[in-house]
Coordinates of C-alpha atoms in Angstrom, one line a residue:
M1 CA -3.8 15.4 2.3
P2 CA -1.3 18.3 3.1
T3 CA -1.3 19.5 7.0
I4 CA 1.2 21.3 9.3
R5 CA 1.9 19.7 12.2
L6 CA 1.9 21.3 15.5
V7 CA 2.5 20.7 19.0
R8 CA 0.3 20.5 21.9
N9 CA 1.7 20.5 25.6
L10 CA 1.2 17.1 27.3
T11 CA 2.9 16.4 31.4
G12 CA 6.0 14.7 31.8
A13 CA 9.1 14.8 29.3
A14 CA 7.0 14.1 26.2
A15 CA 5.5 17.6 26.0
V16 CA 4.8 17.6 22.7
L17 CA 2.6 16.2 20.0
L18 CA -1.0 18.0 18.4
L19 CA -0.5 17.7 14.5
L20 CA -3.0 20.7 13.4
T21 CA -4.0 21.3 10.3
A22 CA -4.1 24.2 8.4
A23 CA -4.1 25.4 4.8
P24 CA -1.0 25.9 2.2
G25 CA 0.2 29.5 1.9
A26 CA -1.4 32.5 0.5
V27 CA -2.6 33.4 -3.2
A28 CA -0.5 35.2 -5.5
A29 CA -0.2 36.0 -8.7
A30 CA 2.0 32.8 -10.7
P31 CA 4.4 33.6 -13.8
E32 CA 3.6 32.6 -17.5
P33 CA 3.7 29.0 -18.0
A34 CA 4.9 26.6 -20.8
A35 CA 2.2 25.8 -23.5
R36 CA -0.2 23.5 -22.6
I37 CA -0.5 20.0 -23.4
T38 CA -2.3 18.2 -21.0
A39 CA -5.6 18.7 -22.9
A40 CA -4.2 16.5 -25.5
I41 CA -3.3 13.5 -23.7
T42 CA -6.0 10.4 -24.8
P43 CA -8.6 10.4 -21.8
A44 CA -9.4 7.5 -20.1
A45 CA -12.0 5.3 -22.2
D46 CA -12.6 1.4 -23.1
T47 CA -8.9 0.9 -23.7
W48 CA -8.0 -1.1 -20.6
Q49 CA -9.9 -4.4 -19.3
P50 CA -10.3 -4.9 -15.7
P51 CA -9.3 -6.5 -12.8
L52 CA -5.8 -4.8 -12.4
S53 CA -3.2 -7.2 -11.2
T54 CA 0.9 -6.5 -10.6
R55 CA 3.7 -8.2 -12.4
G56 CA 6.9 -7.1 -10.6
R57 CA 6.9 -3.2 -10.2
Y58 CA 4.3 -2.8 -12.5
I59 CA 0.3 -2.7 -12.6
V60 CA -1.2 -4.3 -15.5
D61 CA -4.8 -5.2 -16.6
A62 CA -6.3 -8.4 -17.5
A63 CA -4.7 -8.6 -21.0
G64 CA -1.5 -8.0 -19.5
N65 CA -0.5 -4.8 -20.8
R66 CA 1.1 -1.8 -18.4
F67 CA -1.7 0.4 -16.5
R68 CA 0.0 3.4 -14.8
L69 CA -1.9 5.2 -12.1
R70 CA -2.3 8.4 -13.2
S71 CA -4.6 9.5 -10.7
A72 CA -5.9 12.4 -8.7
N73 CA -7.7 12.4 -5.1
W74 CA -11.1 13.7 -5.5
D75 CA -11.8 14.2 -1.7
G76 CA -14.5 15.5 0.4
A77 CA -16.3 12.2 1.4
Q78 CA -14.1 11.4 3.9
G79 CA -14.9 14.8 5.9
S80 CA -13.9 18.7 5.9
W81 CA -14.6 19.9 9.5
T82 CA -11.6 20.7 11.4
G83 CA -12.7 19.8 14.8
S84 CA -13.1 23.2 16.6
G85 CA -16.4 25.3 16.3
S86 CA -19.8 24.6 15.0
I87 CA -20.0 22.0 12.7
D88 CA -22.4 23.9 10.5
D89 CA -20.1 27.2 10.0
P90 CA -18.0 26.7 6.7
A91 CA -15.2 28.8 8.3
N92 CA -14.7 25.4 10.3
H93 CA -14.3 23.6 7.6
H94 CA -10.9 22.7 5.5
A95 CA -9.9 25.9 3.4
G96 CA -13.7 26.9 4.3
Q97 CA -14.9 24.2 2.4
D98 CA -17.4 22.6 3.6
S99 CA -17.7 19.3 1.9
Y100 CA -21.2 17.6 3.5
G101 CA -19.3 14.5 3.9
I102 CA -19.5 13.5 0.0
P103 CA -17.2 14.6 -3.1
L104 CA -16.4 18.4 -3.6
G105 CA -17.7 20.0 -6.1
L106 CA -21.4 18.6 -6.3
D107 CA -23.0 21.8 -5.3
R108 CA -21.1 23.6 -7.7
V109 CA -20.8 21.3 -11.7
A110 CA -23.1 18.7 -12.6
L111 CA -21.4 15.4 -12.6
P112 CA -20.8 15.0 -16.5
K113 CA -18.9 18.5 -16.8
L114 CA -16.6 17.2 -13.9
L115 CA -15.8 13.8 -15.4
A116 CA -15.0 16.1 -18.4
D117 CA -13.0 17.9 -17.0
F118 CA -11.2 15.2 -15.5
H119 CA -10.6 13.4 -18.6
A120 CA -9.0 16.7 -20.0
L121 CA -6.2 16.0 -17.1
G122 CA -5.2 13.3 -18.6
I123 CA -5.8 10.9 -15.6
N124 CA -7.3 7.7 -16.0
S125 CA -7.7 7.1 -12.2
I126 CA -9.5 8.3 -8.8
R127 CA -8.7 7.9 -5.0
L128 CA -12.0 8.2 -3.4
P129 CA -11.4 9.1 0.2
F130 CA -14.0 8.2 2.4
S131 CA -14.8 8.1 6.0
N132 CA -15.8 5.0 8.0
E133 CA -18.7 7.5 9.6
M134 CA -19.7 8.0 6.0
I135 CA -20.6 3.9 5.8
H136 CA -22.9 4.2 8.8
T137 CA -24.4 7.7 8.6
T138 CA -28.2 7.3 7.4
A139 CA -29.0 11.3 7.5
S140 CA -29.3 12.5 4.0
V141 CA -26.9 15.2 2.9
P142 CA -29.1 18.8 2.4
D143 CA -29.9 20.0 -0.6
V144 CA -27.5 22.8 -0.7
A145 CA -24.5 20.3 -1.2
V146 CA -25.9 18.6 -4.2
T147 CA -27.5 22.2 -5.7
A148 CA -25.8 21.2 -9.2
N149 CA -26.5 17.7 -9.2
P150 CA -30.5 17.6 -8.0
Q151 CA -30.7 13.9 -8.8
L152 CA -28.8 13.4 -5.8
R153 CA -31.3 15.1 -3.0
G154 CA -32.7 13.0 -0.5
K155 CA -29.8 10.4 -0.7
T156 CA -27.3 9.4 2.4
P157 CA -23.7 10.5 1.7
L158 CA -23.1 6.5 0.9
Q159 CA -25.5 6.8 -1.5
I160 CA -24.0 9.6 -3.3
Y161 CA -20.3 8.0 -3.0
D162 CA -22.4 5.2 -4.9
A163 CA -23.3 7.4 -7.3
V164 CA -20.1 9.4 -7.8
V165 CA -18.6 5.8 -8.0
A166 CA -20.6 4.7 -11.1
A167 CA -20.1 8.2 -12.9
L168 CA -16.5 8.2 -12.8
T169 CA -16.3 4.0 -13.9
G170 CA -18.9 4.7 -16.5
D171 CA -17.1 6.8 -17.9
G172 CA -14.0 4.7 -18.2
F173 CA -12.3 6.0 -15.1
A174 CA -10.7 3.0 -12.5
V175 CA -11.3 3.9 -9.2
I176 CA -9.6 3.4 -5.9
L177 CA -11.7 3.1 -2.4
N178 CA -9.3 5.3 -0.1
N179 CA -10.3 4.4 3.7
H180 CA -9.3 8.1 4.8
T181 CA -11.0 8.3 7.8
N182 CA -12.6 6.7 10.9
T183 CA -14.4 10.0 11.8
S184 CA -15.7 12.7 9.3
R185 CA -12.9 15.2 10.2
W186 CA -10.1 16.8 8.5
C187 CA -7.1 14.5 8.3
C188 CA -4.2 14.0 9.5
G189 CA -3.6 15.3 13.0
I190 CA -4.3 14.3 16.6
D191 CA -8.3 14.5 15.0
G192 CA -9.1 11.0 16.2
N193 CA -8.0 9.1 12.7
E194 CA -4.4 8.4 13.6
R195 CA -4.9 5.0 13.2
W196 CA -7.2 2.5 12.0
N197 CA -8.4 1.3 15.0
T198 CA -8.7 4.5 16.6
G199 CA -12.2 5.0 18.3
Q200 CA -13.3 1.5 16.7
S201 CA -11.8 -2.0 16.9
T202 CA -9.4 -3.4 14.4
Q203 CA -12.5 -6.1 13.8
Q204 CA -15.1 -3.3 13.0
W205 CA -12.7 -1.4 10.6
A206 CA -12.0 -4.9 8.8
D207 CA -15.6 -5.4 8.9
D208 CA -16.5 -2.1 7.3
W209 CA -13.5 -3.1 4.4
V210 CA -15.2 -6.4 3.6
F211 CA -18.7 -4.1 3.5
M212 CA -17.1 -1.5 0.9
A213 CA -15.7 -4.0 -1.3
R214 CA -18.9 -6.2 -1.4
R215 CA -20.9 -3.3 -2.2
Y216 CA -18.8 -2.8 -5.5
A217 CA -17.6 -5.8 -6.3
S218 CA -19.8 -6.0 -9.2
D219 CA -18.2 -3.2 -10.5
P220 CA -14.9 -4.7 -12.6
R221 CA -13.8 -0.6 -12.8
V222 CA -13.5 0.0 -9.1
V223 CA -10.0 -1.9 -9.3
G224 CA -8.6 -1.1 -5.9
A225 CA -8.8 -1.0 -1.9
D226 CA -6.5 1.7 -0.3
L227 CA -6.8 0.5 3.3
Y228 CA -5.9 3.5 5.6
N229 CA -4.8 6.8 5.0
E230 CA -1.3 8.2 7.0
V231 CA -1.0 5.5 9.8
R232 CA 0.7 7.9 12.7
R233 CA 1.0 8.2 16.4
D234 CA -1.6 9.7 18.4
V235 CA -0.9 11.6 21.9
M236 CA 0.7 8.6 23.8
D237 CA 1.5 5.8 20.8
D238 CA 3.4 4.9 18.0
P239 CA 1.9 2.4 15.3
N240 CA 4.3 -0.1 14.7
W241 CA 5.2 -2.8 11.6
G242 CA 5.4 -6.3 13.0
L243 CA 5.3 -6.3 16.8
G244 CA 2.2 -8.1 17.0
D245 CA 0.3 -5.8 19.4
D246 CA -3.1 -3.5 18.7
H247 CA -0.8 -1.0 17.2
D248 CA 0.5 -3.4 14.4
W249 CA -0.2 -1.8 11.2
Y250 CA 1.4 -5.0 9.0
A251 CA -0.9 -7.1 11.0
A252 CA -3.6 -5.2 10.7
A253 CA -3.3 -4.3 6.5
Q254 CA -2.6 -8.0 6.3
L255 CA -5.6 -8.8 8.2
A256 CA -7.9 -6.7 6.1
A257 CA -6.4 -7.8 2.7
D258 CA -6.8 -11.3 3.1
R259 CA -10.5 -10.8 4.2
I260 CA -11.1 -8.6 1.5
L261 CA -9.6 -10.9 -1.0
T262 CA -11.8 -13.8 0.5
E263 CA -14.5 -12.5 1.4
A264 CA -15.5 -9.6 -0.6
N265 CA -13.6 -9.4 -4.1
P266 CA -10.5 -11.3 -5.1
N267 CA -10.0 -8.8 -7.9
L268 CA -8.8 -5.6 -6.1
L269 CA -5.5 -4.5 -5.4
I270 CA -4.7 -4.2 -2.2
V271 CA -2.9 -0.7 -1.7
I272 CA -1.0 -0.8 1.6
E273 CA 0.7 2.9 2.5
G274 CA 3.7 3.1 4.9
I275 CA 4.0 4.4 8.4
N276 CA 3.7 8.5 8.4
W277 CA 4.9 9.1 11.6
T278 CA 6.5 7.9 14.5
G279 CA 8.1 9.3 17.6
L280 CA 7.5 13.2 19.4
P281 CA 8.7 15.9 16.9
V282 CA 10.9 17.6 19.4
D283 CA 14.7 18.4 18.9
G284 CA 16.6 15.2 20.7
L285 CA 13.6 12.9 20.5
P286 CA 13.5 10.1 18.4
H287 CA 10.7 10.9 15.4
G288 CA 10.1 10.9 11.9
R289 CA 8.9 8.9 8.9
P290 CA 9.6 5.2 8.2
M291 CA 7.3 5.2 5.3
L292 CA 7.7 1.9 3.6
T293 CA 11.6 1.2 4.8
P294 CA 10.0 -1.4 7.6
A295 CA 9.0 -3.7 4.4
R296 CA 12.7 -4.4 3.5
T297 CA 12.9 -7.0 6.4
L298 CA 9.3 -7.6 6.8
S299 CA 6.9 -7.5 3.7
H300 CA 3.4 -8.3 3.0
T301 CA 2.4 -12.0 1.5
L302 CA -1.6 -11.7 0.2
V303 CA -3.4 -14.9 -0.2
A304 CA -3.1 -13.6 -4.0
A305 CA -0.2 -13.1 -4.9
H306 CA -0.2 -10.4 -7.6
K307 CA -2.5 -7.9 -5.9
L308 CA -0.3 -6.0 -3.8
V309 CA 0.4 -2.2 -4.0
Y310 CA 2.5 -0.3 -1.8
S311 CA 2.0 3.4 -1.6
A312 CA 3.5 6.6 -0.2
H313 CA 3.1 10.1 0.4
F314 CA 5.5 13.1 -0.2
Y315 CA 4.7 17.2 0.5
G316 CA 7.3 19.7 0.2
Y317 CA 7.1 21.3 4.0
T318 CA 7.3 17.6 5.7
G319 CA 10.9 15.7 5.3
P320 CA 12.1 12.6 6.5
H321 CA 12.2 13.4 10.2
H322 CA 10.6 16.9 9.5
S323 CA 6.4 17.0 10.9
G324 CA 5.9 19.8 8.8
A325 CA 5.3 21.9 12.1
T326 CA 5.9 25.7 12.0
G327 CA 6.3 27.7 15.1
I328 CA 5.3 25.7 18.5
G329 CA 7.0 22.2 17.7
E330 CA 9.4 22.6 15.1
T331 CA 12.1 21.1 14.8
H332 CA 15.5 21.7 12.9
D333 CA 15.2 18.7 10.8
A334 CA 15.2 19.6 6.7
R335 CA 12.1 19.6 4.9
Y336 CA 11.8 17.7 1.5
Q337 CA 11.7 21.3 -0.1
D338 CA 15.4 22.1 1.8
L339 CA 17.3 18.8 0.1
T340 CA 19.6 19.0 -2.9
R341 CA 17.8 17.5 -5.8
D342 CA 20.5 14.6 -5.0
E343 CA 19.2 14.3 -1.7
L344 CA 15.9 14.1 -2.3
Y345 CA 16.0 11.8 -4.9
Q346 CA 18.0 9.4 -2.3
A347 CA 15.3 10.0 0.0
L348 CA 12.6 8.9 -1.9
D349 CA 14.7 5.8 -2.9
D350 CA 15.4 4.8 0.5
E351 CA 11.6 5.7 1.9
A352 CA 9.7 3.8 -0.7
F353 CA 11.1 3.4 -4.6
F354 CA 13.2 0.6 -3.1
V355 CA 10.3 -1.5 -3.6
T356 CA 10.3 -1.0 -7.2
E357 CA 13.5 -2.9 -7.1
E358 CA 14.0 -5.0 -10.9
G359 CA 15.8 -8.4 -10.1
G360 CA 12.7 -9.4 -7.8
R361 CA 12.9 -9.0 -3.9
H362 CA 10.5 -10.3 -1.2
Y363 CA 9.3 -6.5 -0.9
T364 CA 9.0 -5.9 -4.7
A365 CA 6.0 -4.4 -5.7
P366 CA 4.1 -1.6 -7.6
L367 CA 4.6 1.9 -6.0
W368 CA 1.9 4.2 -5.8
I369 CA 2.4 7.6 -4.8
S370 CA -0.9 8.2 -3.6
E371 CA -0.6 12.1 -2.6
F372 CA 1.8 14.5 -3.2
G373 CA 0.8 18.5 -4.4
I374 CA 1.6 22.2 -4.0
G375 CA -0.7 25.0 -4.4
A376 CA -1.1 27.5 -7.0
G377 CA -0.2 30.3 -5.4
E378 CA 3.0 29.2 -3.9
T379 CA 5.7 32.1 -4.2
G380 CA 9.0 30.3 -2.5
A381 CA 11.6 29.3 -4.6
A382 CA 12.7 26.1 -2.6
A383 CA 8.9 24.8 -2.2
R384 CA 8.2 25.5 -6.5
A385 CA 12.2 23.7 -6.8
W386 CA 10.8 21.0 -5.3
F387 CA 7.8 20.5 -7.0
G388 CA 9.6 20.3 -10.0
N389 CA 11.9 18.0 -8.9
I390 CA 9.7 15.3 -7.7
T391 CA 7.5 15.4 -10.3
D392 CA 10.9 15.3 -12.6
Y393 CA 11.7 11.9 -10.5
F394 CA 8.0 10.5 -11.0
A395 CA 8.2 11.2 -14.8
D396 CA 11.9 9.6 -15.2
H397 CA 11.0 6.9 -13.1
D398 CA 8.0 6.3 -14.6
A399 CA 6.0 6.4 -11.2
D400 CA 2.3 5.7 -10.5
F401 CA 1.0 8.8 -8.6
A402 CA -2.2 10.3 -7.8
Y403 CA -2.4 14.1 -7.3
W404 CA -4.5 15.9 -4.0
P405 CA -6.4 17.1 -4.1
L406 CA -8.5 17.0 -7.5
V407 CA -11.0 19.7 -6.8
G408 CA -11.7 22.7 -4.7
W409 CA -13.4 26.0 -4.6
E410 CA -12.2 29.3 -6.0
G411 CA -10.5 31.2 -3.9
H412 CA -10.8 28.6 -1.1
D413 CA -7.8 25.6 -2.0
D414 CA -5.6 26.7 -4.6
W415 CA -3.8 23.3 -3.8
S416 CA -6.7 21.7 -6.2
L417 CA -5.8 21.1 -9.9
L418 CA -9.5 22.2 -10.4
R419 CA -11.1 25.1 -8.8
Y420 CA -15.0 26.1 -9.5
D421 CA -16.8 29.3 -8.4
T422 CA -20.4 29.1 -7.3
A423 CA -21.7 29.4 -10.6
G424 CA -19.7 26.5 -12.1
H425 CA -16.7 28.0 -13.6
R426 CA -13.6 26.5 -13.8
S427 CA -9.6 27.6 -13.1
G428 CA -7.0 25.9 -12.0
I429 CA -3.8 24.1 -13.8
L430 CA -5.8 23.9 -17.2
D431 CA -5.5 27.6 -17.7
G432 CA -2.2 29.3 -18.8
S433 CA -1.8 31.2 -15.4
D434 CA -1.1 28.4 -13.6
W435 CA 2.6 28.0 -12.9
R436 CA 2.4 24.3 -12.4
G437 CA 1.4 23.2 -15.8
T438 CA 4.9 22.7 -16.8
A439 CA 5.8 20.3 -14.3
W440 CA 2.3 18.4 -15.1
D441 CA 3.0 18.5 -18.5
H442 CA 6.6 17.0 -17.8
L443 CA 4.4 14.2 -15.9
M444 CA 1.9 13.2 -17.9
T445 CA 3.8 13.1 -21.1
A446 CA 7.2 11.7 -20.3
P447 CA 7.9 8.3 -22.4
T448 CA 6.2 5.5 -20.4
R449 CA 6.1 1.8 -20.5
T450 CA 3.1 0.7 -22.2
G451 CA 1.7 -2.8 -24.0
P452 CA 2.3 -6.3 -22.8
V453 CA 4.8 -6.9 -19.4
A454 CA 6.1 -10.1 -19.6
E455 CA 5.5 -12.1 -16.5
V456 CA 8.2 -12.3 -14.3
P457 CA 9.2 -14.4 -11.1
S458 CA 7.6 -13.9 -7.7
W459 CA 9.1 -13.7 -4.3
R460 CA 7.2 -13.8 -1.0
M461 CA 8.6 -14.2 2.2
L462 CA 6.2 -16.1 5.0
A463 CA 6.8 -14.7 8.6
T464 CA 5.3 -16.4 11.8
D465 CA 6.4 -14.0 14.4
H466 CA 3.1 -14.1 16.3
G467 CA 0.9 -16.8 14.5
D468 CA 0.1 -18.2 11.6
R469 CA 0.9 -17.6 8.0
V470 CA -1.0 -19.7 5.9
Q471 CA -1.4 -18.1 2.5
S472 CA -2.4 -20.9 0.3
L473 CA -6.4 -20.7 -0.1
R474 CA -6.2 -24.7 -1.2
V475 CA -4.5 -25.4 2.0
R476 CA -7.0 -23.6 4.0
A477 CA -9.6 -25.2 2.4
T478 CA -8.2 -28.3 4.1
G479 CA -8.4 -27.5 7.6
D480 CA -6.0 -27.3 10.6
W481 CA -2.9 -29.6 9.6
D482 CA -1.2 -29.0 12.8
S483 CA -3.3 -28.3 15.6
G484 CA -1.5 -26.1 18.3
A485 CA 1.7 -25.3 16.1
S486 CA 2.3 -21.7 13.9
K487 CA 1.8 -22.9 10.5
A488 CA 3.2 -21.1 7.5
A489 CA 2.3 -22.0 3.9
C490 CA 3.4 -20.5 0.6
P491 CA 0.5 -18.7 -1.7
D492 CA -1.1 -20.9 -4.4
G493 CA 1.0 -20.9 -7.3
L494 CA 4.1 -20.3 -5.3
R495 CA 6.8 -23.2 -3.9
L496 CA 9.0 -23.0 -0.4
T497 CA 12.4 -22.6 -1.4
G498 CA 14.1 -20.7 1.5
L499 CA 14.0 -21.1 5.5
G500 CA 15.6 -19.5 8.2
H501 CA 17.3 -21.0 10.9
T502 CA 15.4 -19.8 14.3
A503 CA 13.2 -17.0 13.2
G504 CA 10.1 -19.1 11.6
R505 CA 10.5 -17.3 8.4
A506 CA 10.4 -18.3 5.0
L507 CA 10.7 -17.7 1.4
C508 CA 8.1 -18.6 -1.6
T509 CA 8.9 -18.6 -5.7
D510 CA 7.6 -19.7 -8.6
I511 CA 10.9 -19.1 -10.6
T512 CA 11.8 -21.4 -13.7
A513 CA 8.9 -23.8 -13.4
G514 CA 5.9 -21.9 -12.4
D515 CA 3.0 -23.5 -10.5
L516 CA 4.2 -26.7 -10.1
R517 CA 1.3 -28.1 -8.1
A518 CA -1.0 -30.6 -9.3
G519 CA -4.8 -30.4 -9.6
G520 CA -7.0 -30.9 -6.4
N521 CA -6.4 -30.3 -2.5
A522 CA -4.5 -33.2 -2.0
Q523 CA -1.7 -33.0 0.7
T524 CA 0.9 -34.7 3.3
V525 CA 1.3 -33.5 6.5
V526 CA 5.0 -35.1 7.2
T527 CA 5.9 -35.2 11.0
D528 CA 8.4 -38.3 10.8
E529 CA 11.2 -39.8 8.5
R530 CA 8.8 -42.8 6.8
Y531 CA 9.4 -41.2 3.2
V532 CA 13.5 -40.9 3.4
P533 CA 14.5 -44.0 1.3
Q534 CA 16.8 -46.4 2.7
G535 CA 20.2 -45.3 1.9
G536 CA 19.1 -41.6 1.4
D537 CA 20.3 -40.3 5.0
W538 CA 21.3 -36.3 3.3
A539 CA 21.6 -35.3 6.7
S540 CA 23.1 -37.9 9.1
G541 CA 22.2 -37.3 12.5
Y542 CA 19.9 -34.6 12.1
T543 CA 15.5 -35.7 12.6
K544 CA 14.6 -35.6 8.5
L545 CA 11.2 -34.5 7.3
Q546 CA 11.3 -35.8 3.5
C547 CA 8.2 -35.2 1.2
P548 CA 6.7 -38.5 -1.0
T549 CA 8.3 -39.3 -3.9
D550 CA 7.3 -36.4 -6.6
N551 CA 6.0 -34.0 -3.8
F552 CA 7.2 -30.4 -3.0
L553 CA 7.4 -28.2 0.2
I554 CA 5.0 -25.7 0.3
G555 CA 4.6 -25.3 3.6
Y556 CA 6.2 -26.0 7.3
S557 CA 4.9 -25.5 11.0
H558 CA 6.9 -25.3 14.1
R559 CA 6.1 -25.3 18.1
G560 CA 8.4 -22.9 19.8
G561 CA 11.3 -23.1 18.1
R562 CA 11.3 -26.6 17.1
V563 CA 10.2 -28.1 13.8
S564 CA 6.9 -29.5 14.1
A565 CA 6.0 -30.6 10.5
A566 CA 6.8 -29.8 6.6
L567 CA 3.7 -29.7 4.2
C568 CA 4.2 -31.2 0.9
V569 CA 1.5 -31.6 -1.9
P570 CA 2.3 -33.3 -5.1
A571 CA 3.3 -31.8 -8.3
R572 CA 2.3 -32.0 -11.4
D573 CA 4.9 -33.8 -13.5
R574 CA 7.3 -35.7 -12.3
L575 CA 10.2 -34.3 -10.2
G576 CA 14.0 -34.9 -10.6
G577 CA 15.8 -37.2 -8.0
T578 CA 19.0 -35.7 -8.0
G579 CA 19.6 -33.4 -5.0
R580 CA 22.1 -31.9 -2.3
T581 CA 22.0 -30.6 1.3
V582 CA 22.1 -27.0 1.9
W583 CA 22.7 -26.7 5.5
F584 CA 22.4 -23.1 7.3
D585 CA 22.8 -23.6 11.2
R586 CA 26.0 -21.8 11.0
S587 CA 25.9 -19.4 8.1
D588 CA 24.1 -18.5 5.4
N589 CA 23.8 -20.7 2.6
R590 CA 22.4 -19.3 -0.3
P591 CA 22.8 -19.0 -4.1
A592 CA 25.3 -16.3 -5.0
D593 CA 23.0 -14.0 -6.7
A594 CA 20.6 -14.4 -3.5
A595 CA 17.4 -14.0 -5.4
G596 CA 14.4 -13.0 -3.4
G597 CA 16.7 -11.0 -1.2
D598 CA 16.9 -11.1 2.9
F599 CA 13.8 -13.0 3.6
A600 CA 14.8 -13.5 7.3
Y601 CA 16.9 -10.6 8.5
G602 CA 19.6 -11.1 11.3
D603 CA 18.8 -14.7 10.9
Y604 CA 21.1 -17.8 9.1
K605 CA 19.2 -18.7 5.8
G606 CA 19.2 -21.7 3.6
Q607 CA 17.9 -21.1 0.3
C608 CA 17.7 -23.5 -2.7
A609 CA 18.9 -22.7 -6.2
D610 CA 16.3 -21.5 -9.1
D611 CA 16.3 -24.7 -10.9
E612 CA 15.5 -26.5 -7.6
Y613 CA 12.6 -27.3 -5.5
A614 CA 12.8 -28.1 -1.7
A615 CA 11.8 -31.6 -0.5
G616 CA 12.8 -31.7 2.6
I617 CA 13.8 -30.2 6.0
A618 CA 15.9 -31.2 8.5
F619 CA 16.6 -30.2 12.3
T620 CA 18.1 -31.6 15.2
T621 CA 17.0 -31.8 19.0
R622 CA 20.3 -32.5 20.9
L623 CA 20.8 -30.6 24.0
G624 CA 22.2 -27.2 23.5
S625 CA 21.3 -27.3 20.2
T626 CA 18.2 -24.9 18.0
A627 CA 15.6 -27.2 17.2
G628 CA 15.0 -24.8 14.4
P629 CA 15.4 -25.7 10.6
A630 CA 19.1 -26.7 10.1
A631 CA 19.5 -28.0 6.5
L632 CA 17.0 -28.3 3.1
L633 CA 16.9 -30.8 0.6
C634 CA 17.4 -29.3 -2.8
R635 CA 16.5 -31.3 -6.0
K636 CA 16.6 -30.2 -9.2
L637 CA 13.3 -29.8 -10.8
S638 CA 14.5 -31.7 -13.8

């Protein structure tokens, strides 16, 4: 959500970083807009079939047709209190709007009218924020919070959230659940909501997610779990991506995602946002927005290979290294709205859109810009130009998006697409006087891919940096196949095709042959050379862990830097026997096109060709040599 980030005095040299929320600029008259065409867009209806999944950079429905997330954020259930003054005084809530911990507008407009207005915008999906506090609150909301919806009187915030979800999905919308905050306090500064485990354990956070995913598992139009909003630094510490500590967002997201898919609802899309802020916003000190950039070298591989969606947020008043602060704490870094059109587009690509790269990389996934927005009263030329430029980019790149926010009170939050006065009368972007209408119409009506999306090869990385990465549910069902070792296995449907020499990372794919594996859970853990045929020494002087005939590699294990075992499974059909040794102990040895991308950054890597499968791993224990994988036995698929 939009915030203005200011600074707080600390002790010592790191004398900054309080991120305080403030409302956007004052309302002013808007110029005459272009003709309104939004209302003519076909509304969400029974034209898509849940559940949703992914194919390369696209989200598709159950029939394999493109489902573009044209979304908006219906906020309120994440909390609106700004953290100072009495929580009972609306003046102490964001934009003077007390949400009472439920979606905004239920005090002013009946649900059917709200849904009809949402359809008029042309959106097909709703990002629906909630707080962990909302889940556990047992007190009912006051009657004043649901004046226009008396059927909701006496209900708790969670029960009202239930009713909103049911109304949205019953009217054809897709709903993405968004864990926005821990406490029901307005986000996103130094507010107790900086990380998923600020004020609560990662275990509790993941448990809450399993609870929420199970709660709506019977509603097929609840299609996604957006794991956490704007992960960022608190006063003392940064989040990180892959360090393996208590602040590791990469690991926490992986944990929650796998638990949701295995314990609650295997049909949900898993939305993982990049890191929103690290460092201290002071000139001369390191700071900035990593966003999704760490995924280039360390991407997520879920137990379901076609459920990952990445997300990012962009607002004009922030920047690649600008927190959005004004006054105290403002640095001299450029804001997005200060960038030229070309510079903005380069930043968008570098920080987020690279994950939609065609051709297949281990990080390739759909990208959902799950927050962007601007005020109807914005008069600044730079800010207005930014909004036009970024919506042009989204339109030209056929992007999935979610505007922030959807609903607000008239005279309070002019950022909202739709505003309602106390009598329920509507104003906003559907009116002819809203200057944002031209850009919105362009975004909503620009050419977009529709219809069937062909299946594309999957590429997924495995990383045992800080523990096991067994992403095959079939392998998990067999138990611990190499006790005490660090283990990795490709998700079901994929085979192992590449290994790093020292980093314990690997690459999985289904290219050319699709799912090779036979039915059942048969597997062979290879710890010696018993399956190397006489006269078949393909790595002389090296220990060779070779799969049995008509088996292929899906996993491996290591103890420290030494290879421990190869995990092999039987193929559904006979496999080819012609093979070659791919050495990678002294340099990279990958196909010329290097499909899959750099899956073990900074390490020597070996990779089989697209028309090959890996049938063995060779390594050495010679004194002075690295005991990691040194060669792969790659064989033709047929």
